Coordinates of C-alpha atoms in Angstrom, one line a residue:
Chain A
M16 CA 20.7 19.8 11.1
A17 CA 23.0 23.0 10.7
A18 CA 22.2 27.2 9.5
H19 CA 23.4 29.9 7.5
G20 CA 23.3 33.0 9.6
A21 CA 25.0 33.1 13.1
A22 CA 21.8 33.6 15.2
I23 CA 18.6 31.9 14.8
D24 CA 15.3 33.2 15.2
P25 CA 12.6 30.8 16.6
N26 CA 10.6 31.9 14.4
E27 CA 12.7 31.5 11.0
P28 CA 12.7 28.6 8.9
V29 CA 16.0 27.0 9.0
V30 CA 17.8 26.7 5.8
Y31 CA 19.8 23.2 6.1
E32 CA 23.3 22.7 4.6
Q33 CA 22.9 20.4 2.1
Y34 CA 20.0 23.6 0.5
E35 CA 21.9 27.1 -1.1
T36 CA 18.8 29.3 0.3
I37 CA 15.8 29.3 2.0
E38 CA 13.2 28.8 -2.0
Q39 CA 15.4 26.4 -3.2
Q40 CA 14.5 23.8 0.4
Q41 CA 10.6 25.2 0.2
E42 CA 9.9 23.6 -4.0
T43 CA 12.2 20.1 -2.8
Y44 CA 9.5 19.8 -0.1
L45 CA 6.5 20.8 -2.1
V46 CA 8.3 18.9 -5.3
G47 CA 9.0 15.9 -2.8
M48 CA 4.7 15.5 -2.8
W49 CA 3.7 16.4 -5.4
S50 CA 5.2 13.6 -6.4
F51 CA 3.5 11.6 -3.5
L52 CA -0.1 13.6 -4.7
V53 CA 1.5 11.7 -8.7
T54 CA 1.0 7.9 -7.4
E55 CA -1.4 9.3 -6.0
V56 CA -3.5 10.0 -9.1
M57 CA -1.7 6.4 -10.6
M58 CA -3.4 4.4 -7.7
F59 CA -7.3 5.9 -8.3
G60 CA -6.3 6.1 -11.9
A61 CA -6.9 2.4 -12.2
L62 CA -9.7 2.1 -10.5
F63 CA -11.4 5.4 -12.5
L64 CA -9.7 2.9 -15.9
V65 CA -11.6 0.2 -14.6
Y66 CA -14.7 2.6 -14.5
S67 CA -14.6 3.6 -17.9
L68 CA -14.8 0.3 -19.1
Y69 CA -17.3 -1.1 -17.9
R70 CA -20.0 2.0 -17.8
W71 CA -18.5 2.3 -21.8
K72 CA -19.6 -2.1 -21.8
F73 CA -22.6 -1.3 -19.6
R74 CA -23.7 2.4 -20.9
G75 CA -26.9 1.5 -21.0
E76 CA -27.4 -0.5 -17.5
F77 CA -25.4 2.1 -15.5
F78 CA -28.3 4.4 -16.3
M79 CA -30.9 1.8 -14.2
F80 CA -28.5 1.2 -11.6
H81 CA -27.5 4.8 -10.4
E82 CA -31.3 5.9 -10.1
E83 CA -30.5 4.7 -6.8
L84 CA -27.8 6.7 -5.6
S85 CA -29.3 10.7 -4.8
W86 CA -27.5 13.4 -6.9
Q87 CA -28.9 15.6 -3.9
W88 CA -27.0 14.3 -1.5
G89 CA -23.6 13.7 -4.1
G90 CA -24.6 17.7 -5.4
L91 CA -24.4 19.2 -1.4
N92 CA -20.9 17.0 -0.5
T93 CA -19.2 18.4 -4.0
M94 CA -20.1 22.0 -2.6
N95 CA -18.7 21.0 0.8
L96 CA -16.1 20.2 -0.1
L97 CA -15.4 22.7 -2.5
F98 CA -16.2 24.5 0.9
S99 CA -13.7 23.5 1.9
S100 CA -10.7 23.5 -0.9
F101 CA -11.4 27.4 -0.2
L102 CA -11.5 27.3 3.1
M103 CA -8.1 25.0 2.9
A104 CA -6.5 27.6 0.2
K105 CA -7.6 30.2 3.0
A106 CA -5.8 28.3 5.7
V107 CA -2.5 29.0 3.4
Q108 CA -2.6 32.3 2.7
A109 CA -3.4 33.4 6.5
T110 CA 0.4 31.2 7.9
Q111 CA 1.8 32.6 4.9
L112 CA 1.2 36.1 5.6
K113 CA 1.5 34.5 10.1
R114 CA -1.7 35.3 10.9
A115 CA -2.1 31.8 12.6
K116 CA -5.6 33.2 14.4
A117 CA -7.1 33.1 11.2
Q118 CA -4.9 29.6 10.2
M119 CA -6.4 27.7 13.1
W120 CA -9.9 28.7 12.4
Y121 CA -10.0 28.2 8.5
L122 CA -8.1 24.2 9.5
A123 CA -11.1 24.1 12.0
G124 CA -13.3 25.0 9.0
T125 CA -12.2 22.5 6.8
I126 CA -12.5 19.5 8.8
V127 CA -16.1 20.2 9.9
C128 CA -16.7 20.2 6.1
A129 CA -14.9 17.8 5.7
F130 CA -16.5 15.9 9.1
I131 CA -20.4 16.8 7.3
F132 CA -19.0 14.6 4.3
L133 CA -17.9 11.0 5.8
I134 CA -22.1 12.2 7.8
I135 CA -23.7 13.0 3.9
K136 CA -22.0 9.8 3.1
A137 CA -22.9 7.4 5.9
I138 CA -26.5 9.1 5.2
E139 CA -26.0 7.3 2.0
W140 CA -24.3 4.2 2.5
I141 CA -26.5 3.2 5.9
P142 CA -29.2 2.9 3.8
K143 CA -27.8 0.6 1.3
F144 CA -26.4 -2.1 2.8
E145 CA -30.3 -2.3 4.5
H146 CA -31.6 -2.6 1.1
H147 CA -28.8 -5.3 0.6
L148 CA -27.1 -3.1 -2.7
V149 CA -23.3 -4.5 -0.3
P150 CA -21.6 -6.4 -3.3
T151 CA -21.0 -8.9 -0.9
A152 CA -23.3 -12.9 -1.3
S153 CA -26.2 -11.3 0.3
F154 CA -26.2 -8.6 -2.2
H155 CA -29.4 -7.9 -4.6
W156 CA -30.9 -6.3 -7.5
P157 CA -33.1 -5.4 -8.2
P158 CA -33.7 -3.2 -4.6
H159 CA -37.0 -4.2 -2.8
E160 CA -38.6 0.1 -3.2
P161 CA -36.6 1.4 -6.1
H162 CA -35.9 4.4 -6.6
G163 CA -35.8 4.1 -10.3
S164 CA -36.5 1.0 -13.2
G165 CA -34.8 -1.4 -11.5
G166 CA -33.7 -3.1 -14.8
G167 CA -30.7 -4.0 -15.8
S168 CA -28.8 -7.6 -14.4
P169 CA -28.0 -8.3 -11.1
E170 CA -24.2 -9.1 -12.3
H171 CA -23.8 -6.6 -13.8
A172 CA -25.6 -4.1 -11.1
K173 CA -22.9 -5.8 -8.9
I174 CA -19.8 -4.6 -10.1
F175 CA -21.4 -0.9 -11.0
Y176 CA -21.9 -1.6 -6.7
S177 CA -18.9 -2.4 -6.2
L178 CA -17.1 0.5 -8.5
Y179 CA -19.3 2.9 -6.4
F180 CA -17.9 1.5 -2.1
T181 CA -14.2 1.2 -3.9
M182 CA -14.1 4.1 -5.8
T183 CA -15.7 6.5 -2.9
G184 CA -15.2 4.5 -0.1
L185 CA -10.8 4.8 -0.3
H186 CA -11.6 8.2 -1.4
G187 CA -13.3 8.3 2.7
L188 CA -10.6 6.7 3.9
H189 CA -8.3 9.6 1.9
V190 CA -10.8 12.5 4.1
V191 CA -10.4 10.1 7.1
I192 CA -6.7 10.8 6.3
G193 CA -7.2 14.1 5.5
I194 CA -9.4 15.4 8.7
I195 CA -6.4 13.4 11.3
A196 CA -3.6 15.3 9.5
I197 CA -5.0 17.8 9.6
T198 CA -5.7 17.6 13.0
I199 CA -1.6 16.9 13.8
L200 CA -1.0 20.0 11.9
M201 CA -2.9 22.3 13.5
V202 CA -1.9 20.7 17.3
M203 CA 2.4 20.3 15.9
T204 CA 0.9 24.6 15.6
K205 CA -0.5 25.3 18.7
L206 CA 2.4 23.1 19.9
K207 CA 4.7 25.1 18.5
A208 CA 6.7 22.7 17.3
K209 CA 10.0 22.5 15.5
A210 CA 9.3 21.0 12.4
I211 CA 6.8 24.3 12.0
T212 CA 9.0 27.7 11.0
D213 CA 6.8 28.8 8.1
Y214 CA 4.3 27.9 5.9
I215 CA 5.5 24.0 4.2
P216 CA 3.9 21.9 6.3
T217 CA 0.4 23.8 5.8
E218 CA 1.2 24.7 2.2
M219 CA 1.6 20.1 1.8
V220 CA -1.0 19.5 4.2
G221 CA -2.9 21.8 1.5
L222 CA -2.5 20.1 -1.7
Y223 CA -3.3 16.9 0.0
W224 CA -6.8 18.6 0.6
H225 CA -7.2 19.7 -2.9
F226 CA -6.3 16.8 -3.9
V227 CA -9.3 14.4 -2.6
D228 CA -11.2 18.0 -3.8
L229 CA -10.0 16.5 -6.6
V230 CA -9.8 13.2 -7.0
W231 CA -14.2 14.1 -6.2
I232 CA -14.9 16.5 -8.0
F233 CA -14.1 13.1 -10.8
L234 CA -16.9 10.8 -8.9
Y235 CA -20.1 12.8 -8.8
P236 CA -20.4 13.6 -12.5
L237 CA -19.4 9.5 -13.3
F238 CA -21.9 8.1 -10.4
Y239 CA -24.3 10.3 -9.3
L240 CA -24.9 12.1 -13.2
I241 CA -25.1 9.2 -15.5
P242 CA -26.4 10.3 -18.1
R243 CA -29.8 8.8 -19.3
Chain B
M22 CA -2.0 45.2 0.5
A23 CA -2.3 41.7 0.7
E24 CA -6.1 41.4 0.3
A25 CA -6.5 43.1 -3.0
H26 CA -3.7 41.6 -4.6
A27 CA -1.3 38.1 -5.6
E28 CA 2.3 39.6 -4.3
E29 CA 5.4 38.1 -2.9
H30 CA 6.6 37.4 0.3
H31 CA 9.5 36.5 1.3
G32 CA 10.9 34.8 -0.8
H33 CA 7.3 32.9 -1.8
H34 CA 4.2 33.6 -3.8
V35 CA 0.3 34.7 -2.1
T36 CA -2.2 33.8 -3.1
S37 CA -5.1 37.0 -3.1
N38 CA -7.8 37.2 -2.1
R39 CA -9.5 38.0 -5.0
V40 CA -8.4 35.1 -6.4
L41 CA -9.6 33.2 -4.5
N42 CA -13.0 34.3 -4.0
T43 CA -13.4 34.0 -7.9
T44 CA -11.7 30.9 -8.7
F45 CA -14.2 29.4 -5.1
L46 CA -17.5 30.9 -7.3
Q47 CA -16.3 29.8 -10.7
L48 CA -16.4 26.3 -8.9
F49 CA -19.7 26.7 -7.6
A50 CA -21.3 27.7 -10.4
A51 CA -19.7 25.5 -12.6
M52 CA -21.5 22.6 -10.1
V53 CA -24.3 24.2 -11.2
I54 CA -24.0 24.4 -14.4
T55 CA -23.2 20.3 -13.9
I56 CA -26.4 19.6 -12.4
L57 CA -28.1 20.9 -14.9
A58 CA -26.7 19.7 -18.5
A59 CA -27.1 16.3 -16.5
R60 CA -30.7 16.4 -15.3
A61 CA -31.7 18.5 -18.5
P62 CA -32.6 15.9 -20.6
I63 CA -35.2 14.5 -18.3
D64 CA -36.6 17.5 -16.2
G65 CA -35.7 19.4 -18.7
P66 CA -39.9 19.6 -19.5
A67 CA -40.6 22.4 -16.9
L68 CA -37.3 24.5 -16.9
F69 CA -37.3 24.7 -21.3
P70 CA -40.5 23.6 -23.3
G71 CA -39.2 20.8 -25.6
F72 CA -36.2 20.7 -23.9
K73 CA -36.9 16.9 -23.9
D74 CA -37.9 16.6 -27.5
F75 CA -34.9 18.5 -29.3
F76 CA -32.4 16.1 -26.2
L77 CA -33.5 12.7 -27.0
K78 CA -33.9 12.9 -31.1
W79 CA -30.3 14.2 -31.6
E80 CA -28.5 11.0 -31.8
Y81 CA -24.9 11.6 -29.6
A82 CA -27.4 13.2 -26.6
W83 CA -25.7 10.5 -25.0
G84 CA -22.6 10.9 -25.6
A85 CA -22.3 14.7 -25.3
T86 CA -24.2 15.0 -21.4
N87 CA -21.6 13.3 -20.6
A88 CA -19.0 15.3 -22.6
I89 CA -20.3 17.9 -20.9
A90 CA -20.6 17.1 -18.0
L91 CA -17.2 14.9 -17.6
G92 CA -16.2 18.5 -19.7
I93 CA -16.6 21.0 -16.5
A94 CA -16.0 18.5 -13.9
A95 CA -12.3 18.9 -16.2
F96 CA -12.6 22.5 -15.6
K97 CA -12.9 22.7 -11.8
A98 CA -10.1 20.5 -11.9
V99 CA -8.4 22.8 -13.4
Q100 CA -9.3 25.7 -11.7
V101 CA -8.4 24.2 -7.8
I102 CA -4.8 22.7 -9.3
R103 CA -4.0 26.4 -10.9
F104 CA -5.1 28.3 -8.1
F105 CA -5.9 26.7 -5.2
M106 CA -3.5 24.1 -4.8
G107 CA -1.3 27.0 -6.3
V108 CA 0.5 25.4 -9.4
Q109 CA -0.5 29.1 -11.1
Y110 CA 3.0 30.5 -10.0
A111 CA 5.2 28.1 -9.0
S112 CA 8.0 26.7 -10.5
G113 CA 9.0 25.2 -13.9
L114 CA 9.4 21.3 -11.2
I115 CA 6.5 21.9 -10.0
K116 CA 4.4 22.3 -13.4
L117 CA 6.1 19.5 -14.3
Y118 CA 5.1 17.1 -11.7
A119 CA 1.3 18.7 -11.5
V120 CA 0.9 18.8 -15.6
M121 CA 2.3 15.2 -16.0
G122 CA 0.2 13.1 -13.0
F123 CA -2.8 14.2 -15.0
V124 CA -1.4 13.2 -18.6
G125 CA 0.3 10.2 -17.0
F126 CA -3.2 9.2 -16.5
T127 CA -5.0 10.0 -19.5
W128 CA -2.4 7.8 -21.3
L129 CA -3.8 4.7 -18.4
Y130 CA -6.9 5.2 -21.4
I131 CA -4.8 4.0 -25.0
L132 CA -6.0 0.6 -23.7
F133 CA -9.4 1.5 -24.2
W134 CA -7.6 0.8 -28.7
D135 CA -7.6 -3.0 -27.2
Y136 CA -10.9 -2.9 -26.1
V137 CA -12.4 -1.3 -29.0
G138 CA -9.9 -2.7 -31.6
R139 CA -10.2 -6.1 -31.1
P140 CA -13.8 -7.0 -33.5
W141 CA -11.4 -5.2 -36.1
E142 CA -9.8 -8.7 -36.7
P143 CA -11.2 -11.6 -34.5
V144 CA -8.5 -14.0 -33.5
R145 CA -9.7 -17.2 -32.0
G146 CA -10.4 -18.2 -28.5
W147 CA -9.5 -14.1 -27.8
E148 CA -13.6 -12.9 -28.7
T149 CA -15.1 -12.8 -25.7
V150 CA -18.1 -13.8 -23.9
P151 CA -21.2 -11.8 -24.4
G152 CA -21.5 -9.3 -21.3
T153 CA -18.0 -10.9 -19.4
A154 CA -14.7 -9.9 -20.1
L155 CA -13.9 -13.7 -20.8
P156 CA -12.7 -15.3 -23.0
R157 CA -15.6 -17.2 -24.7
D158 CA -14.2 -21.2 -25.7
P159 CA -12.8 -21.9 -28.8
D160 CA -14.3 -24.9 -29.7
S161 CA -17.9 -24.4 -28.5
D162 CA -20.3 -22.1 -30.2
A163 CA -22.9 -21.5 -27.3
G164 CA -20.5 -18.5 -25.8
V165 CA -19.4 -20.6 -22.4
P166 CA -16.4 -19.4 -20.7
Y167 CA -12.8 -20.7 -22.1
K168 CA -11.3 -23.8 -19.9
L169 CA -7.8 -23.3 -18.4
Y170 CA -7.5 -26.6 -17.9
P171 CA -9.4 -28.3 -20.9
G172 CA -9.6 -32.5 -20.4
K173 CA -9.8 -32.3 -16.5
E174 CA -12.2 -32.0 -14.2
E175 CA -14.4 -30.4 -11.2
G176 CA -11.1 -30.8 -8.4
A177 CA -8.4 -30.9 -11.2
S178 CA -6.5 -27.9 -10.2
A179 CA -6.9 -28.9 -6.9
E180 CA -4.2 -32.1 -7.5
M181 CA -2.3 -30.2 -9.8
S182 CA -1.4 -28.2 -6.3
H183 CA -0.5 -31.3 -4.4
E184 CA 2.1 -32.3 -6.9

């Protein structure tokens, strides 16, 4: 754990002995984070593939199933997540420029957006539980008061809603993990924890948060904007 | 002046406000275009007279609107990766990771050839029951699923597990 140089400034990042320079050390952290993100791409990728296969197979029916989803709420949530990603990018910038106050405000803003996302998600999900659109034994298609035509096979509707709840649910879980990660980052930054001496922790949490945004960028058109 | 230009700061790149703001506005505009592109064939008449007829007469409207919506989504993803995630200014190694992650994802779609190409050269027992992914029983014309243990009665699989 020895650092290069005689005097160690607690406010400057420490270069650990296995690294030549601070740049090499920081790149190693980021490559590690990117490796993790690639595994995330693989996990969500398999789900996107399953979705694509069924969408291709039942393309006429998927339009009828998606009519029960609100493209307005979904669109609002997309705007919200894009804005949260912007705030996170600003938080990383503020950290790099050592503007601690601005960093905390941007991170807090990101958390607020994340909670708004979950609230909107709850507004969308709760009526689907009440209308028996959750793929359990009580699943019922067509719904009693359909927003659209209510057509299509109940078995295929169950496939659509299984994919919908699995993919948006897994994404929602990532949003919750993001909230926890950002909160821990804020607390550790506030307490001036040893692990946080430079912008890298914020950058890594930021990369994760942008990935969460990326997934939603594709989920939105695939579930909410299916053309006729 | 970090406000006006991207700059090097203590050896690492700081993305400027101008780049971040422009990226956000691009994402916002792309979002509006996505919704318009997806809703236009349905709500078209209210927006543009004659647009709906034009679209519905167009044989490939389904594929085209999909391609537009996903093309814009891909553009948004690229902008987020380049500027918000900072890959544009990162080292070659990080660029390689970022590109390979998403290229690897597209490779998964090679599996589609199996589904698309299966009817080209039908193999006995490989045909699926219409509307499902279950293999069809080759000895039946009724389109019933293929039995894994032909000849065994109900509950036979439970007996097998005791053996």
